[in-house]
Coordinates of C-alpha atoms and ligand atoms in Angstrom, one line a residue:
X1 CA 0.0 0.0 0.0
X2 CA 2.7 2.4 1.1
X3 CA 4.9 1.2 -1.7
X4 CA 2.1 1.8 -4.2
X5 CA 1.6 5.3 -2.8
X6 CA 5.3 6.0 -3.0
X7 CA 5.5 4.8 -6.6
X8 CA 2.4 6.9 -7.4
X9 CA 4.1 10.0 -5.9
X10 CA 7.3 9.2 -7.8
X11 CA 5.3 8.9 -11.0
X12 CA 3.6 12.3 -10.3
X13 CA 7.0 13.8 -9.7
X14 CA 8.4 12.4 -12.9
X15 CA 5.6 13.5 -15.1
X16 CA 5.7 16.9 -13.5
X17 CA 9.4 17.1 -14.2
X18 CA 8.7 16.1 -17.8
X19 CA 6.1 18.9 -18.0
X20 CA 8.5 21.4 -16.4
X21 CA 11.2 20.2 -18.9
X22 CA 8.7 20.7 -21.8
X23 CA 7.9 24.3 -20.7
X24 CA 11.6 25.0 -20.3
X25 CA 12.1 23.5 -23.8
X26 CA 9.4 25.9 -25.2
X27 CA 11.2 28.9 -23.5
X28 CA 14.5 27.5 -24.8
X29 CA 13.1 27.3 -28.4
X30 CA 11.8 30.8 -28.1
X31 CA 15.2 32.2 -27.0
X32 CA 16.9 30.1 -29.7
X33 CA 14.6 31.6 -32.3
X34 CA 15.4 35.1 -31.0
X35 CA 19.1 34.4 -31.2
X36 CA 18.9 33.0 -34.7
X37 CA 16.4 35.5 -36.2
X38 CA 18.8 38.3 -37.0
X39 CA 21.0 35.9 -38.9
X40 CA 18.1 34.4 -40.8
X41 CA 15.8 37.3 -41.5
X42 CA 16.0 40.0 -44.0
X43 CA 16.6 43.6 -42.9
X44 CA 12.8 44.3 -43.4
X45 CA 11.8 41.5 -41.1
X46 CA 14.4 42.4 -38.5
X47 CA 12.9 45.8 -38.4
X48 CA 9.4 44.3 -38.0
X49 CA 10.8 42.1 -35.1
X50 CA 12.0 45.3 -33.5
X51 CA 8.5 46.7 -33.7
X52 CA 7.2 43.5 -32.2
X53 CA 9.6 43.7 -29.3
X54 CA 8.7 47.3 -28.6
X55 CA 5.0 46.5 -28.7
X56 CA 5.6 43.4 -26.5
X57 CA 6.9 45.7 -23.7
X58 CA 3.7 47.9 -23.8
X59 CA 1.4 44.9 -24.2
X60 CA 3.0 43.1 -21.3
X61 CA 2.1 46.0 -19.1
X62 CA -1.5 45.8 -20.3
X63 CA -1.6 42.0 -19.7
X64 CA -0.7 42.6 -16.1
X65 CA -2.9 45.7 -15.7
X66 CA -6.0 44.7 -17.6
X67 CA -5.8 40.9 -18.0
X68 CA -4.6 40.0 -14.5
X69 CA -5.5 42.9 -12.3
X70 CA -8.7 43.9 -14.2
X71 CA -7.8 47.6 -14.7
X72 CA -8.5 49.1 -18.1
X73 CA -6.1 51.7 -19.6
X74 CA -6.5 53.3 -23.0
X75 CA -3.6 55.6 -22.4
X76 CA -0.5 53.3 -22.7
X77 CA 0.5 54.9 -26.0
X78 CA 0.8 58.3 -24.2
X79 CA 3.3 56.8 -21.7
X80 CA 5.2 55.5 -24.7
X81 CA 5.1 59.0 -26.0
X82 CA 6.4 60.5 -22.7
X83 CA 9.3 58.1 -22.8
X84 CA 10.1 58.9 -26.4
X85 CA 9.7 62.7 -26.2
X86 CA 11.5 62.9 -22.9
X87 CA 14.7 61.4 -24.3
X88 CA 14.1 63.4 -27.5
X89 CA 14.1 66.6 -25.6
X90 CA 17.0 65.7 -23.4
X91 CA 19.2 64.5 -26.3
X92 CA 18.4 67.1 -29.0
X93 CA 17.5 70.3 -27.2
X94 CA 19.9 69.9 -24.2
X95 CA 22.5 67.6 -25.8
X96 CA 22.2 65.3 -22.8
X97 CA 23.0 61.6 -22.8
X98 CA 20.3 59.1 -23.7
X99 CA 20.7 57.6 -20.2
X100 CA 19.6 61.0 -18.8
X101 CA 16.8 60.8 -21.3
X102 CA 15.8 57.5 -19.9
X103 CA 15.9 58.8 -16.4
X104 CA 13.8 61.9 -17.4
X105 CA 11.2 59.7 -19.2
X106 CA 10.9 57.3 -16.2
X107 CA 10.5 60.2 -13.8
X108 CA 7.9 62.0 -15.9
X109 CA 6.0 58.7 -16.4
X110 CA 6.1 57.9 -12.7
X111 CA 4.9 61.4 -11.9
X112 CA 1.9 61.2 -14.3
X113 CA 1.0 57.5 -13.5
X114 CA 1.0 58.1 -9.7
X115 CA -0.9 61.4 -10.2
X116 CA -3.6 59.7 -12.4
X117 CA -3.7 56.7 -10.1
X118 CA -4.3 58.9 -7.0
X119 CA -6.8 61.2 -8.7
X120 CA -8.9 58.2 -9.8
X121 CA -8.6 57.3 -6.1
X122 CA -9.0 53.5 -6.0
X123 CA -8.7 53.0 -9.7
X124 CA -12.2 51.6 -9.6
X125 CA -15.2 51.8 -11.9
X126 CA -15.0 53.9 -15.1
X127 CA -12.8 56.6 -13.7
X128 CA -9.5 55.0 -14.6
X129 CA -10.4 54.1 -18.3
X130 CA -12.0 57.5 -18.8
X131 CA -9.1 59.4 -17.3
X132 CA -6.6 57.4 -19.4
X133 CA -8.6 58.3 -22.5
X134 CA -8.5 62.0 -21.4
X135 CA -4.8 61.7 -20.7
X136 CA -4.1 60.1 -24.1
X137 CA -6.0 62.8 -26.0
X138 CA -4.3 65.6 -24.2
X139 CA -0.8 64.2 -24.6
X140 CA -1.4 63.7 -28.3
X141 CA -2.5 67.3 -28.8
X142 CA 0.3 68.6 -26.5
X143 CA 2.9 66.9 -28.6
X144 CA 1.3 68.2 -31.8
X145 CA 0.9 71.8 -30.6
X146 CA 3.9 72.6 -28.5
X147 CA 6.4 74.7 -30.5
X148 CA 9.3 73.4 -28.4
X149 CA 8.4 69.8 -29.3
X150 CA 8.4 70.6 -33.0
X151 CA 4.6 70.4 -33.4
X152 CA 3.4 67.8 -35.9
X153 CA 6.9 67.5 -37.3
X154 CA 8.3 66.2 -34.1
X155 CA 11.9 66.1 -33.0
X156 CA 14.6 65.2 -35.5
X157 CA 18.2 64.1 -35.0
X158 CA 17.9 62.0 -31.9
X159 CA 21.3 60.2 -31.4
X160 CA 21.7 56.5 -31.4
X161 CA 22.3 54.7 -28.1
X162 CA 25.8 53.9 -27.2
X163 CA 26.5 51.0 -24.9
X164 CA 30.0 50.1 -23.6
X165 CA 31.5 52.3 -26.2
X166 CA 29.5 50.6 -29.0
X167 CA 27.0 52.6 -31.0
X168 CA 23.7 50.9 -31.6
X169 CA 22.9 52.2 -35.0
X170 CA 21.8 49.3 -37.2
X171 CA 18.5 47.5 -37.1
X172 CA 20.3 44.3 -36.0
X173 CA 22.0 46.0 -33.1
X174 CA 18.8 47.6 -32.0
X175 CA 17.2 44.2 -32.2
X176 CA 19.6 42.8 -29.6
X177 CA 18.8 45.7 -27.2
X178 CA 15.1 45.7 -27.8
X179 CA 14.7 41.9 -27.3
X180 CA 17.0 41.8 -24.3
X181 CA 14.7 44.4 -22.7
X182 CA 11.5 42.5 -23.8
X183 CA 12.8 39.1 -22.6
X184 CA 13.9 40.5 -19.3
X185 CA 10.5 42.1 -18.8
X186 CA 8.7 38.9 -19.8
X187 CA 10.7 36.8 -17.4
X188 CA 10.3 39.3 -14.6
X189 CA 6.6 39.4 -15.1
X190 CA 6.4 35.6 -15.1
X191 CA 8.3 35.5 -11.9
X192 CA 6.1 38.2 -10.4
X193 CA 2.9 36.3 -11.1
X194 CA 4.3 33.1 -9.5
X195 CA 4.9 34.7 -6.1
X196 CA 3.3 36.1 -3.0
X197 CA 2.8 39.4 -4.7
X198 CA 1.6 37.7 -7.8
X199 CA -1.2 35.9 -5.9
X200 CA -2.2 39.2 -4.4
X201 CA -2.3 40.8 -7.9
X202 CA -4.4 37.9 -9.3
X203 CA -6.9 38.4 -6.5
X204 CA -7.4 42.1 -7.4
X205 CA -9.8 41.6 -10.2
X206 CA -12.6 39.6 -8.6
X207 CA -11.6 39.0 -5.0
X208 CA -10.6 42.3 -3.6
X209 CA -12.7 41.9 -0.4
X210 CA -11.1 38.6 0.3
X211 CA -7.7 40.0 -0.4
X212 CA -8.2 42.8 2.0
X213 CA -9.4 40.3 4.6
X214 CA -6.0 38.6 4.4
X215 CA -4.0 41.8 4.8
X216 CA -3.5 42.8 1.2
X217 CA -3.5 46.6 0.5
X218 CA -5.4 46.4 -2.7
X219 CA -5.4 50.1 -3.5
X220 CA -1.7 50.3 -3.2
X221 CA -1.2 47.2 -5.2
X222 CA -3.3 48.5 -8.0
X223 CA -1.3 51.7 -8.0
X224 CA 1.9 49.7 -8.2
X225 CA 0.7 47.7 -11.2
X226 CA -0.5 50.8 -13.0
X227 CA 2.9 52.4 -12.4
X228 CA 4.7 49.3 -13.6
X229 CA 2.7 49.1 -16.8
X230 CA 3.3 52.8 -17.5
X231 CA 7.1 52.4 -16.9
X232 CA 7.2 49.5 -19.3
X233 CA 5.5 51.6 -21.9
X234 CA 7.9 54.5 -21.2
X235 CA 10.9 52.2 -21.6
X236 CA 9.4 51.1 -25.0
X237 CA 9.2 54.7 -26.0
X238 CA 12.8 55.4 -25.0
X239 CA 14.0 52.4 -27.2
X240 CA 11.7 53.5 -30.0
X241 CA 13.1 57.1 -30.1
X242 CA 16.7 55.9 -30.3
X243 CA 15.9 53.2 -32.8
X244 CA 14.0 55.5 -35.1
X245 CA 16.1 58.5 -34.3
X246 CA 13.1 60.9 -34.5
X247 CA 9.7 61.2 -32.8
X248 CA 6.5 62.7 -34.0
X249 CA 3.0 62.7 -32.5
X250 CA 1.4 60.3 -35.0
X251 CA 2.9 57.3 -33.3
X252 CA 1.1 58.2 -30.0
X253 CA -2.3 58.7 -31.4
X254 CA -5.2 57.5 -29.4
X255 CA -5.9 54.6 -31.8
X256 CA -2.5 53.2 -30.9
X257 CA -3.7 52.8 -27.4
X258 CA -6.6 50.7 -28.7
X259 CA -4.2 48.7 -30.8
X260 CA -2.2 47.8 -27.7
X261 CA -5.4 46.6 -26.0
X262 CA -6.1 44.5 -29.1
X263 CA -2.7 42.9 -28.8
X264 CA -3.3 42.1 -25.2
X265 CA -6.7 40.5 -25.9
X266 CA -5.6 38.6 -29.0
X267 CA -2.6 37.1 -27.2
X268 CA -4.7 36.2 -24.1
X269 CA -4.9 39.0 -21.7
X270 CA -4.1 37.1 -18.6
X271 CA -1.0 35.4 -19.8
X272 CA 2.5 36.8 -19.8
X273 CA 3.6 35.1 -23.1
X274 CA 0.3 36.2 -24.6
X275 CA 1.9 39.6 -24.9
X276 CA 4.5 38.3 -27.4
X277 CA 1.8 36.4 -29.3
X278 CA -0.5 39.3 -29.5
X279 CA 2.2 41.8 -30.4
X280 CA 3.6 39.5 -33.1
X281 CA 0.3 38.6 -34.7
X282 CA -1.0 42.2 -34.8
X283 CA 2.2 43.7 -36.0
X284 CA 2.7 41.2 -38.8
X285 CA -1.0 41.3 -39.8
X286 CA -1.0 45.0 -40.0
X287 CA 2.0 45.0 -42.2
X288 CA 0.7 42.4 -44.6
X289 CA -2.8 43.9 -44.7
X290 CA -1.4 47.3 -45.4
X291 CA 0.2 45.8 -48.5
X292 CA -2.5 43.5 -49.5
X293 CA -5.8 45.3 -48.9
X294 CA -5.2 48.4 -51.1
X295 CA -4.3 46.0 -54.0
X296 CA -7.4 44.1 -53.3
X297 CA -9.6 47.2 -53.3
X298 CA -7.6 48.9 -56.0
X299 CA -7.4 52.1 -54.0
X300 CA -5.4 53.3 -51.0
X301 CA -6.8 53.7 -47.5
X302 CA -6.5 52.4 -44.0
X303 CA -8.4 49.2 -44.6
X304 CA -6.4 47.3 -42.1
X305 CA -8.3 49.2 -39.3
X306 CA -11.6 47.8 -40.6
X307 CA -10.3 44.3 -41.0
X308 CA -8.8 44.5 -37.5
X309 CA -12.1 45.4 -36.0
X310 CA -13.8 42.5 -37.7
X311 CA -11.1 40.1 -36.6
X312 CA -11.4 41.2 -33.0
X313 CA -15.2 40.6 -33.1
X314 CA -14.6 37.1 -34.5
X315 CA -11.9 36.3 -31.9
X316 CA -14.0 37.6 -29.0
X317 CA -16.8 35.4 -30.2
X318 CA -14.8 32.2 -30.7
X319 CA -11.9 32.4 -28.2
X320 CA -12.6 34.8 -25.4
X321 CA -9.4 34.1 -23.7
X322 CA -7.2 34.9 -26.7
X323 CA -4.8 32.6 -28.4
X324 CA -2.4 31.9 -25.6
X325 CA -4.5 29.2 -24.0
X326 CA -4.4 27.4 -27.3
X327 CA -0.6 27.4 -27.3
X328 CA -0.4 26.7 -23.6
X329 CA -2.4 23.5 -24.1
X330 CA 0.5 22.1 -26.1
X331 CA 2.8 21.9 -23.1
X332 CA 0.6 21.9 -20.1
X333 CA 0.9 19.0 -17.6
X334 CA -2.2 17.0 -17.0
X335 CA -0.6 15.4 -13.9
X336 CA -0.9 16.9 -10.5
X337 CA 2.1 18.8 -9.2
X338 CA 4.0 17.1 -6.4
X339 CA 3.5 18.5 -2.9
X340 CA 5.9 21.3 -2.0
X341 CA 9.0 20.1 -0.3
X342 CA 9.5 20.7 3.4
X343 CA 10.9 24.2 4.1
X344 CA 11.7 26.4 7.1
X345 CA 8.6 27.0 9.2
X346 CA 7.1 30.5 9.2
X347 CA 7.1 32.5 12.5
X348 CA 3.9 32.1 14.6
X349 CA 2.2 34.5 16.8
X350 CA 2.6 34.1 20.6
X351 CA -0.5 32.1 21.8
X352 CA -2.9 33.6 24.3
X353 CA -3.6 32.2 27.7
X354 CA -6.9 30.4 27.8
X355 CA -9.7 32.6 29.2
X356 CA -8.2 35.9 28.2
X357 CA -10.7 38.6 27.0
X358 CA -10.5 38.2 23.3
X359 CA -13.4 39.8 21.5
X360 CA -15.9 42.3 22.8
X361 CA -18.9 43.4 20.8
X362 CA -20.5 46.4 22.6
X363 CA -23.9 47.7 21.6
X364 CA -23.1 47.5 17.9
X365 CA -25.5 48.9 15.3
X366 CA -25.8 48.5 11.5
X367 CA -28.6 49.8 9.4
X368 CA -29.3 49.1 5.7
X369 CA -31.7 52.0 4.8
X370 CA -34.6 51.5 7.2
X371 CA -33.6 48.0 8.2
X372 CA -31.7 47.5 11.4
X373 CA -29.7 44.4 10.4
X374 CA -27.7 44.5 13.7
X375 CA -29.4 46.3 16.6
X376 CA -27.6 47.1 19.9
X377 CA -25.9 43.7 19.9
X378 CA -23.5 42.9 22.7
X379 CA -21.5 39.8 23.6
X380 CA -18.0 38.9 24.7
X381 CA -15.7 36.0 23.9
X382 CA -12.8 34.6 25.7
X383 CA -9.8 32.9 24.2
X384 CA -10.0 29.1 23.8
X385 CA -13.7 28.9 23.4
X386 CA -15.9 28.0 20.5
X387 CA -18.8 30.5 20.5
X388 CA -21.7 29.7 18.3
X389 CA -23.7 32.6 16.8
X390 CA -27.0 31.2 15.5
X391 CA -30.3 32.5 14.3
X392 CA -32.7 32.1 11.5
X393 CA -31.9 33.3 8.0
X394 CA -31.7 37.1 7.8
X395 CA -31.1 37.4 11.5
X396 CA -28.0 39.6 10.9
X397 CA -25.2 37.0 11.5
X398 CA -23.2 37.6 8.4
X399 CA -23.6 41.4 8.8
X400 CA -22.2 41.1 12.3
X401 CA -19.4 39.1 10.8
X402 CA -18.6 41.8 8.3
X403 CA -18.6 44.4 11.1
X404 CA -16.2 42.5 13.2
X405 CA -13.9 41.8 10.2
X406 CA -14.0 45.4 9.0
X407 CA -15.7 44.6 5.6
X408 CA -18.6 46.9 6.6
X409 CA -18.3 50.0 8.9
X410 CA -20.5 49.9 12.0
X411 CA -23.1 52.7 12.5
X412 CA -22.6 52.7 16.2
X413 CA -21.2 50.9 19.2
X414 CA -17.7 49.5 19.8
X415 CA -15.8 46.3 18.8
X416 CA -12.6 45.5 20.7
X417 CA -10.1 42.8 20.0
X418 CA -7.6 42.1 22.8
X419 CA -8.7 45.3 24.4
X420 CA -8.1 47.5 21.4
X421 CA -10.8 49.2 19.4
X422 CA -11.0 47.7 15.9
X423 CA -14.3 49.1 14.6
X424 CA -12.7 52.0 12.7
X425 CA -10.0 49.9 11.1
X426 CA -9.9 48.6 7.5
X427 CA -10.1 44.9 7.3
X428 CA -6.5 44.4 6.4
X429 CA -5.5 46.0 9.6
X430 CA -7.8 43.8 11.6
X431 CA -6.3 40.8 9.8
X432 CA -2.9 41.9 11.0
X433 CA -4.1 41.7 14.6
X434 CA -4.9 38.0 14.3
X435 CA -8.4 37.6 12.9
X436 CA -9.0 35.3 10.0
X437 CA -12.3 34.4 8.4
X438 CA -14.1 32.3 5.9
X439 CA -16.9 33.6 3.7
X440 CA -20.5 32.3 3.5
X441 CA -20.4 32.8 -0.2
X442 CA -17.2 31.0 -1.1
X443 CA -14.6 33.5 -2.0
X444 CA -11.9 31.4 -3.7
X445 CA -9.9 32.0 -6.9
X446 CA -11.5 29.2 -8.9
X447 CA -8.9 28.8 -11.6
X448 CA -6.0 28.8 -9.1
X449 CA -4.9 25.6 -7.3
X450 CA -6.0 24.8 -3.8
X451 CA -2.4 25.3 -2.7
X452 CA -2.2 28.8 -4.1
X453 CA -5.5 29.8 -2.7
X454 CA -4.5 28.7 0.8
X455 CA -1.1 30.4 0.4
X456 CA -3.0 33.7 0.0
X457 CA -4.1 33.2 3.6
X458 CA -0.4 33.3 4.7
X459 CA 0.2 36.6 2.9
X460 CA 0.9 38.6 6.1
X461 CA 3.5 36.0 7.2
X462 CA 5.7 36.9 4.3
X463 CA 7.4 40.2 3.5
X464 CA 8.8 39.9 0.0
X465 CA 7.3 42.4 -2.5
X466 CA 7.0 42.7 -6.3
X467 CA 10.6 43.7 -7.0
X468 CA 12.1 40.8 -5.0
X469 CA 9.7 38.5 -6.8
X470 CA 10.7 39.7 -10.3
X471 CA 14.3 39.1 -9.4
X472 CA 13.6 35.7 -7.8
X473 CA 15.0 36.9 -4.5
X474 CA 11.9 35.5 -2.7
X475 CA 12.4 31.8 -3.2
X476 CA 13.2 30.8 0.4
X477 CA 10.2 32.7 1.7
X478 CA 8.0 31.4 -1.1
X479 CA 9.0 27.8 -0.3
X480 CA 8.0 28.4 3.3
X481 CA 4.7 29.9 2.4
X482 CA 3.9 27.0 0.1
X483 CA 4.9 24.4 2.6
X484 CA 2.8 26.1 5.3
X485 CA -0.2 26.1 2.9
X486 CA 0.3 22.4 2.2
X487 CA 0.4 21.7 5.9
X488 CA -2.8 23.6 6.5
X489 CA -4.5 21.7 3.6
X490 CA -3.4 18.4 5.1
X491 CA -4.7 19.5 8.5
X492 CA -8.2 20.0 7.1
X493 CA -8.1 16.7 5.3
X494 CA -7.7 17.9 1.7
X495 CA -4.1 16.8 1.2
X496 CA -5.1 14.9 -2.0
X497 CA -6.4 18.0 -3.7
X498 CA -3.3 20.3 -3.4
X499 CA -3.0 20.9 -7.1
X500 CA -6.6 20.8 -8.1
X501 CA -8.2 24.0 -9.3
X502 CA -10.2 25.3 -6.3
X503 CA -13.2 25.8 -8.4
X504 CA -13.3 22.1 -9.5
X505 CA -14.0 20.9 -5.9
X506 CA -17.6 20.4 -4.7
X507 CA -19.0 23.4 -2.8
X508 CA -18.7 21.7 0.6
X509 CA -15.0 21.1 0.1
X510 CA -14.5 24.6 -1.1
X511 CA -15.7 25.8 2.3
X512 CA -13.1 23.6 3.9
X513 CA -10.4 25.2 1.6
X514 CA -11.6 28.5 3.0
X515 CA -10.9 27.2 6.5
X516 CA -7.4 26.1 5.5
X517 CA -6.8 29.5 4.0
X518 CA -7.9 31.2 7.3
X519 CA -5.7 28.8 9.3
X520 CA -2.7 29.7 7.1
X521 CA -2.9 33.2 8.5
X522 CA -2.0 31.8 12.0
X523 CA -5.0 33.5 13.5
X524 CA -5.8 34.0 17.2
X525 CA -9.5 34.1 16.4
X526 CA -11.0 32.1 13.6
X527 CA -14.4 33.4 12.2
X528 CA -16.3 30.9 10.2
X529 CA -19.5 31.8 8.4
X530 CA -21.7 28.7 7.9
X531 CA -18.8 26.3 7.2
X532 CA -21.1 23.2 7.3
X533 CA -23.5 24.4 4.7
X534 CA -23.5 22.1 1.7
X535 CA -21.6 19.3 3.5
X536 CA -22.8 15.7 3.8
X537 CA -23.3 14.2 7.2
X538 CA -20.0 12.5 7.2
X539 CA -18.2 15.6 6.1
X540 CA -20.0 17.6 8.8
X541 CA -18.8 15.1 11.4
X542 CA -15.2 15.4 10.1
X543 CA -15.5 19.2 10.2
X544 CA -16.8 19.1 13.8
X545 CA -13.9 16.9 14.7
X546 CA -11.5 19.4 13.1
X547 CA -13.0 22.3 15.0
X548 CA -12.8 20.4 18.3
X549 CA -9.2 19.6 17.6
X550 CA -8.4 23.2 16.8
X551 CA -10.0 24.3 20.1
X552 CA -7.9 21.7 21.9
X553 CA -4.8 23.2 20.4
X554 CA -5.9 26.6 21.9
X555 CA -7.7 28.2 18.9
X556 CA -10.7 30.4 19.5
X557 CA -13.5 30.1 17.1
X558 CA -16.6 32.2 16.4
X559 CA -18.9 30.0 14.5
X560 CA -21.9 31.4 12.6
X561 CA -24.4 28.6 11.9
X562 CA -27.8 28.2 10.7
X563 CA -27.9 24.4 11.4
X564 CA -28.7 23.9 15.1
X565 CA -27.8 20.2 15.2
X566 CA -24.3 20.9 14.0
X567 CA -23.6 23.5 16.7
X568 CA -25.2 21.9 19.7
X569 CA -22.7 19.2 20.3
X570 CA -19.7 21.4 19.3
X571 CA -19.8 24.9 20.8
X572 CA -19.1 26.0 24.4
X573 CA -21.6 28.8 24.4
X574 CA -24.2 30.2 22.1
X575 CA -25.5 33.6 21.2
X576 CA -28.9 33.6 19.4
X577 CA -29.9 36.4 17.1
X578 CA -33.2 37.3 15.6
X579 CA -34.1 40.4 13.6
X580 CA -30.7 41.9 14.4
X581 CA -31.1 41.5 18.2
X582 CA -29.7 39.1 20.7
X583 CA -32.6 37.1 22.0
X584 CA -30.6 34.6 24.1
X585 CA -27.2 33.7 25.3
X586 CA -25.9 30.6 27.3
X587 CA -24.8 27.0 27.3
X588 CA -26.2 24.8 24.5
X589 CA -28.6 22.9 26.8
X590 CA -30.0 26.2 28.2
X591 CA -30.6 27.5 24.7
X592 CA -32.3 24.3 23.5
X593 CA -35.2 24.8 25.9
X594 CA -35.4 28.5 25.6
X595 CA -38.9 29.5 24.5
X596 CA -37.8 32.7 22.7
X597 CA -35.3 30.6 20.6
X598 CA -37.9 28.0 19.8
X599 CA -40.3 30.7 18.7
X600 CA -37.7 32.4 16.5
X601 CA -36.7 29.1 14.8
X602 CA -40.2 27.7 14.4
X603 CA -41.9 31.0 13.7
X604 CA -44.2 31.0 16.7
X605 CA -45.8 27.6 16.0
X606 CA -47.2 26.3 19.3
Ligands
ADP701 P1 -27.9 36.1 8.2 O1 -26.4 36.0 7.8 O2 -28.2 36.0 9.6 O3 -28.7 35.2 7.4 P2 -27.6 38.8 7.0 O4 -26.6 39.4 8.0 O5 -27.0 38.3 5.8 O6 -28.3 37.6 7.8 O7 -28.7 39.8 6.7 C1 -29.4 40.5 7.7 C2 -30.4 41.4 7.1 O8 -29.8 42.5 6.4 C3 -31.3 40.7 6.0 O9 -32.6 41.2 6.1 C4 -30.6 41.1 4.7 O10 -31.6 41.1 3.7 C5 -30.1 42.5 5.0 N1 -28.9 42.8 4.3 C6 -27.7 42.1 4.4 N2 -26.8 42.7 3.7 C7 -27.3 43.8 3.1 C8 -26.9 44.8 2.2 N3 -25.6 44.9 1.8 N4 -27.8 45.8 1.8 C9 -29.0 45.7 2.3 N5 -29.5 44.8 3.1 C10 -28.7 43.9 3.5
MG702 MG1 -25.4 34.7 6.6

């Protein structure tokens, strides 16, 4: 039996290694192609490859910004323009070095990106896309109308780059520089997404509330991604200016911004390598169509724009996720990944002594319009106990949960955790103090593995940020985070599902994944919102056993439940809510016979 398991694990390891090898082989082939291309291709196609590399940099920023983080920008071409014009001005008007030009471009870009990001406050809703459109239009007209920037003629005579005493003035030399930059950016982005910061970024789009509940500062992270995408565009502009040796406004027209978005979507907006695919396909297509279409229609015109639009419609209809998933299928492993190897344990919080005052809810109110969802509710909890919060549907249990965890602000009253007021704190600050929760409506990243989902829970136990992740300086910590996640998953009994997509599990098990994620935060207080809903009897019993075991280890648990039978044999004390108010509090056997509780549950039937 054990031998069989071991050989199974070994087989999984082997086939995973094969898959890893295959994905390395694809990367190797891509790099081999990049190295061979300038020797094989004509001058014309080398130049096209340069444009593809430049577009890849911009598109990669959009993949991270739009595809992964869910933020829309129509203004990337304007950041390219800022990078290009900055170095144009520095090198032609002030005879400065191109490196000074790069610095100026990056500084100007950072200034604008942070400004736009802060003005559109949390980069939410339509404000960001609209303000990037406004920004794109004003930059285009500023370039075209400013005397000092040469108006619509632009700036001529930009010098070539010179690196280590070597002048980069042929297409093939520019090729080397452009593709080194693009490749470095691609690898950095790949590293970023496969890290603590990357998990947080991937949660931004659909799971921001969950992310905040585990200590992630989503507003700051959005700003960082927006800044990063803008800097990539600006870098592309700097390379472009020194490659072409002149700049003019036409290249930074608003429709270029839309073209970059097309590239991101065609490639597969949520995949790093999709940036190369999208940039290649659109750049080549545009070139061929520009040649072909006027011949076809026997008159000149920008027909490629029309054909592009039609192709986009077709693509969105048939392959919503772009072309990258089609390529990815060629080298994806169908075998589960092996469990992460043992790694250094993460630091844990000092435990509390049993019986210490833990949570105090003091006359808390919450109204939704005229409805008092929580009305002058008070109760206290000591460390080491399981407190059940029960009540019929609509009693206000989840609302109270959201007040305690900072997802909703309270309208009145006080909430204290370990003696400190927490009712005015954002949820990520409450998480820092040692509260971790599950959600009644499962709040997992469905496409991500169970392991990665649970690792998000341990976010606050790591410190490495985006830059460390891009440079792969986070590997020790990352191993520890993944090992911790694997241990918590084993603890809740889902060890066999580490590498399954979280969304592929039955709903009941997804709730258990939520518990593992909360445990990965090493909390002092665990808040569970209807964890037994959707579980079968056997699974309920296993869950109850798990919660008892956690309590025996000293964990304090606030358990919201609808199911009376589940809580009765499990909890130490009960608080019963109805219509936002506390109607009873006591030991389970006292509550069972309480007439007010029976009335609330049975709706007053005699
Ligand atoms: P429970 O979790 O006990 O079933 P809830 O806390 O979810 O109850 O809901 C309590 C009451 O508040 C219900 O009447 C519900 O309809 C209402 N409610 C909950 N959330 C909102 C909201 N965001 N806006 C308006 N009403 C809400
Ligand atoms: Mg509820």
